[in-house]
C-alpha cells in the first residue's frame, strides 16, 4: 500500500515538475507547480509527517503560488520566452547533460538498494503529529522559532521597499 | 517495501529537474518556481532521514526552510516587479549590466 502511494505521488510529482520546467506559459507552469506541491504533500503523509503535509499545502499551494499568480497577473506577460533557436539548443544540450548525471545518480542509489536495513518502518502513533512537533518546536527550538518571526518581518519590510516605486520619490 | 533509497532517489530527481529549470529557462518567474522545487526536494530528503532516524528534529528544519522559502518568494517577487519596471521584461538575458 505504501509502495503504491509512493509511486503514485512520486510519479505525479516528477511528471508535474517536468511540465512546470518545460511549459512556456508562466500560468501553466504555476498550475503544474501547485500539482507538484500536492503530490509532495502526499509523500510527506507517507513519511508520517502529517503537520508538514498540511503546512506544505497551506504555505506553498495557498500562499506562495497565489503570490506568483498575482505577479504574473500584474506583469501581464505576453511575450513567449525561449522562442530563439539558441535557447532551445541550450535547453536540449543542458537537459541531456543533466539527465545523464541524474541517471547515474539514480543508478548509484539503486546499487545500494539491496540493503533491507534501510527500510522505513512504522513508528509510534505520536510521530509527526502537531502535538509532537509542537512540543519540540516550543521547547528545544524556541529560539529559532522566534528568529523566524524576525526573518518574516524583515522580508515584509524588504518586499514593500523593493516593490515601491522609487523613481517617483526622487523626482 | 518502501526503503530510504526510494525517497532519496525521488528527491534527487526532483532536485535535478529544478536545477535544469534554473539553468535553461529565461523567464525569471519560472526560475523562481524551479528554485522552490529544489527547496522542496531537499525538504523531502530531510523528512525521509528524519523518519529513518526516528527523530523529530528534521521536521523543525523543514518548518524553517518553508519560512525562508516564503520570505524568499515575497522578496524575490518584489525584485522581479522592480526588474520589470526598469526594463519592461522578465527575460533574464536582458539583464546583463554586470557583464564585463
Coordinates of C-alpha atoms in Angstrom, one line a residue:
Chain A
X1 CA 0.0 0.0 0.0
X2 CA 2.8 2.4 1.0
X3 CA 4.7 1.4 -2.1
X4 CA 1.7 2.1 -4.3
X5 CA 1.2 5.5 -2.7
X6 CA 4.9 6.3 -3.1
X7 CA 4.8 5.5 -6.9
X8 CA 1.5 7.3 -7.4
X9 CA 2.6 10.6 -5.7
X10 CA 6.3 10.3 -6.7
X11 CA 5.4 9.8 -10.4
X12 CA 2.9 12.6 -10.2
X13 CA 5.5 14.9 -8.7
X14 CA 8.1 14.1 -11.3
X15 CA 5.6 14.5 -14.2
X16 CA 4.2 17.8 -13.0
X17 CA 7.7 19.1 -12.2
X18 CA 8.8 18.3 -15.8
X19 CA 5.6 20.0 -17.1
X20 CA 6.5 23.1 -14.9
X21 CA 10.0 23.3 -16.2
X22 CA 9.2 22.8 -19.9
X23 CA 6.0 24.8 -20.3
X24 CA 6.4 28.1 -22.0
X25 CA 3.4 29.8 -20.3
X26 CA 4.0 31.1 -16.8
X27 CA 0.4 30.5 -15.7
X28 CA 0.5 26.8 -16.8
X29 CA 3.9 26.4 -15.0
X30 CA 2.4 27.9 -11.8
X31 CA -0.5 25.4 -12.0
X32 CA 1.8 22.5 -12.6
X33 CA 3.8 23.7 -9.5
X34 CA 0.6 23.6 -7.4
X35 CA 0.1 20.0 -8.5
X36 CA 3.7 19.2 -7.6
X37 CA 3.2 20.6 -4.2
X38 CA 0.1 18.5 -3.6
X39 CA 2.0 15.4 -4.7
X40 CA 4.8 16.2 -2.3
X41 CA 2.3 16.7 0.5
X42 CA 1.0 13.2 -0.2
X43 CA 4.6 11.9 0.0
X44 CA 5.0 13.7 3.4
X45 CA 1.9 11.8 4.6
X46 CA 3.5 8.5 3.6
X47 CA 6.5 9.6 5.7
X48 CA 4.2 10.2 8.7
X49 CA 4.9 14.0 8.6
X50 CA 1.2 15.0 8.9
X51 CA 1.8 18.6 10.1
X52 CA 4.4 19.2 7.4
X53 CA 2.0 17.9 4.8
X54 CA -0.7 20.3 5.9
X55 CA 1.7 23.2 6.0
X56 CA 3.0 22.3 2.6
X57 CA -0.4 22.7 1.1
X58 CA -1.2 25.9 3.1
X59 CA 2.1 27.6 2.6
X60 CA 3.0 26.5 -1.0
X61 CA -0.2 25.9 -2.8
X62 CA -2.1 28.5 -0.7
X63 CA 0.3 31.4 -0.3
X64 CA 3.4 31.3 -2.5
X65 CA 1.6 30.2 -5.6
X66 CA -1.1 32.9 -5.1
X67 CA 1.8 35.4 -4.8
X68 CA 3.2 34.0 -8.1
X69 CA -0.1 34.2 -9.8
X70 CA -0.6 37.8 -8.6
X71 CA 2.8 38.8 -10.0
X72 CA 2.1 37.1 -13.3
X73 CA -1.2 38.9 -13.5
X74 CA 0.3 42.3 -12.6
X75 CA 3.1 42.0 -15.1
X76 CA 0.7 40.8 -17.8
X77 CA 3.4 38.8 -19.6
X78 CA 2.5 38.2 -23.2
X79 CA 5.9 37.5 -24.8
X80 CA 6.8 33.9 -25.2
X81 CA 10.2 33.1 -23.9
X82 CA 12.5 30.6 -25.4
X83 CA 11.5 31.3 -29.0
X84 CA 15.0 32.0 -30.2
X85 CA 16.7 28.9 -31.6
X86 CA 19.8 29.4 -29.3
X87 CA 17.6 29.0 -26.2
X88 CA 16.1 25.7 -27.5
X89 CA 19.5 24.5 -28.3
X90 CA 20.8 25.2 -24.9
X91 CA 17.7 23.6 -23.3
X92 CA 18.4 20.4 -25.3
X93 CA 22.1 20.2 -24.5
X94 CA 21.8 21.1 -20.9
X95 CA 18.8 18.7 -20.4
X96 CA 20.9 15.9 -22.0
X97 CA 23.8 16.6 -19.7
X98 CA 21.8 16.8 -16.5
X99 CA 19.7 13.8 -17.5
X100 CA 22.8 11.7 -17.8
X101 CA 24.1 12.9 -14.4
X102 CA 20.7 12.3 -12.8
X103 CA 20.5 8.8 -14.3
X104 CA 23.9 7.9 -13.0
X105 CA 22.9 9.2 -9.6
X106 CA 19.8 7.2 -9.5
X107 CA 21.7 4.1 -10.6
X108 CA 24.1 4.6 -7.8
X109 CA 21.3 4.8 -5.4
X110 CA 19.8 1.7 -6.8
X111 CA 23.0 -0.1 -6.4
X112 CA 23.0 0.2 -2.6
X113 CA 19.3 -0.5 -2.5
X114 CA 19.7 -4.2 -1.7
X115 CA 20.3 -3.4 1.9
X116 CA 17.0 -4.1 3.7
X117 CA 18.1 -2.4 6.9
X118 CA 17.3 0.8 5.1
X119 CA 13.6 0.0 5.3
X120 CA 11.4 2.7 6.8
X121 CA 9.1 1.0 9.2
X122 CA 6.0 2.3 11.0
X123 CA 6.8 4.3 14.2
X124 CA 4.7 5.1 17.2
X125 CA 1.4 6.9 16.7
X126 CA 2.7 10.2 18.0
X127 CA 5.4 10.7 15.4
X128 CA 4.9 13.7 13.1
X129 CA 1.7 14.9 14.7
X130 CA 1.0 18.5 15.5
X131 CA 1.4 17.8 19.2
X132 CA 4.7 16.0 18.9
X133 CA 6.3 18.6 16.5
X134 CA 4.9 21.5 18.6
X135 CA 6.4 20.1 21.8
X136 CA 9.8 20.0 20.1
X137 CA 9.3 23.4 18.4
X138 CA 8.3 25.2 21.6
X139 CA 10.9 23.8 23.9
X140 CA 14.1 22.8 22.2
X141 CA 13.8 25.1 19.2
X142 CA 12.1 28.1 20.7
X143 CA 14.9 30.5 19.7
X144 CA 15.0 29.6 16.0
X145 CA 11.2 29.8 16.1
X146 CA 11.4 33.4 17.4
X147 CA 14.2 34.2 15.0
X148 CA 11.9 33.1 12.1
X149 CA 9.4 35.8 13.1
X150 CA 12.2 38.4 12.7
X151 CA 13.1 37.0 9.3
X152 CA 9.5 37.3 8.2
X153 CA 9.3 40.9 9.4
X154 CA 12.5 41.7 7.5
X155 CA 11.0 40.0 4.4
X156 CA 7.8 42.0 4.7
X157 CA 9.7 45.3 5.0
X158 CA 12.1 44.4 2.2
X159 CA 9.3 43.4 -0.2
X160 CA 7.4 46.7 0.4
X161 CA 10.6 48.8 0.0
X162 CA 11.6 46.9 -3.2
X163 CA 8.1 46.9 -4.8
X164 CA 7.6 50.6 -4.1
X165 CA 8.2 52.9 -7.0
X166 CA 11.4 54.7 -6.1
X167 CA 11.5 56.9 -9.2
X168 CA 8.5 58.9 -8.0
X169 CA 10.2 59.7 -4.8
X170 CA 13.4 61.0 -6.4
X171 CA 11.7 63.4 -8.8
Chain B
X1 CA 8.6 -2.3 0.6
X2 CA 9.5 1.4 0.5
X3 CA 13.1 2.0 1.6
X4 CA 15.1 5.0 2.3
X5 CA 16.6 4.9 -1.2
X6 CA 13.3 5.2 -2.9
X7 CA 12.7 8.6 -1.3
X8 CA 16.3 9.7 -1.7
X9 CA 16.2 8.9 -5.5
X10 CA 13.0 10.8 -5.8
X11 CA 14.4 13.8 -4.0
X12 CA 17.5 13.7 -6.3
X13 CA 15.3 13.5 -9.4
X14 CA 13.2 16.4 -8.3
X15 CA 16.2 18.5 -7.4
X16 CA 17.8 17.7 -10.8
X17 CA 14.6 18.8 -12.6
X18 CA 14.7 22.0 -10.6
X19 CA 18.3 22.6 -11.4
X20 CA 17.6 22.0 -15.1
X21 CA 14.8 24.6 -14.9
X22 CA 17.1 27.2 -13.3
X23 CA 19.8 26.6 -15.9
X24 CA 17.7 26.5 -19.1
X25 CA 14.7 28.8 -18.6
X26 CA 14.9 32.5 -19.4
X27 CA 11.7 33.7 -17.6
X28 CA 12.7 35.0 -14.1
X29 CA 9.3 33.8 -12.7
X30 CA 9.9 30.2 -13.8
X31 CA 13.4 30.3 -12.5
X32 CA 11.9 31.2 -9.1
X33 CA 9.5 28.3 -9.3
X34 CA 12.4 26.0 -10.1
X35 CA 14.2 27.2 -7.0
X36 CA 11.1 26.5 -5.0
X37 CA 11.1 23.0 -6.5
X38 CA 14.7 22.4 -5.4
X39 CA 13.9 23.6 -1.9
X40 CA 11.0 21.1 -1.8
X41 CA 13.2 18.2 -3.0
X42 CA 15.6 19.0 -0.1
X43 CA 12.6 19.0 2.3
X44 CA 11.6 15.6 1.1
X45 CA 15.1 14.3 1.8
X46 CA 15.2 15.8 5.2
X47 CA 11.8 14.3 6.2
X48 CA 12.9 10.9 4.9
X49 CA 16.1 11.0 7.0
X50 CA 14.0 12.3 9.9
X51 CA 11.8 9.2 9.8
X52 CA 14.7 6.9 9.1
X53 CA 16.5 8.1 12.2
X54 CA 13.2 8.2 14.2
X55 CA 13.9 11.8 15.2
X56 CA 11.6 14.8 15.0
X57 CA 14.2 17.5 14.6
X58 CA 14.1 17.2 10.8
X59 CA 10.5 18.5 10.9
X60 CA 11.7 21.7 12.6
X61 CA 14.3 22.1 9.9
X62 CA 11.6 21.7 7.2
X63 CA 9.5 24.3 9.0
X64 CA 12.4 26.7 9.0
X65 CA 13.0 26.0 5.3
X66 CA 9.4 26.7 4.5
X67 CA 9.6 30.0 6.4
X68 CA 12.7 31.0 4.5
X69 CA 11.1 30.0 1.2
X70 CA 8.0 32.1 1.9
X71 CA 10.2 35.1 2.8
X72 CA 12.4 34.5 -0.3
X73 CA 9.3 34.3 -2.5
X74 CA 8.0 37.7 -1.2
X75 CA 11.3 39.5 -1.6
X76 CA 12.2 37.7 -4.9
X77 CA 8.8 38.6 -6.5
X78 CA 9.3 42.2 -5.3
X79 CA 12.7 42.2 -7.1
X80 CA 11.1 40.8 -10.2
X81 CA 8.5 43.6 -10.2
X82 CA 11.3 46.1 -9.8
X83 CA 13.2 44.5 -12.7
X84 CA 10.1 44.6 -14.9
X85 CA 9.6 48.3 -14.0
X86 CA 13.1 49.1 -15.2
X87 CA 13.2 47.1 -18.4
X88 CA 9.6 46.0 -19.3
X89 CA 10.6 42.4 -19.4
X90 CA 11.4 39.5 -17.1
X91 CA 13.8 37.7 -19.5
X92 CA 17.0 37.2 -17.6
X93 CA 19.1 37.5 -20.7
X94 CA 18.1 41.2 -20.9
X95 CA 19.7 41.9 -17.5
X96 CA 23.4 41.9 -18.3
X97 CA 24.7 45.3 -16.9
X98 CA 27.2 43.4 -14.8
X99 CA 28.6 41.6 -17.8
X100 CA 32.3 42.5 -18.3

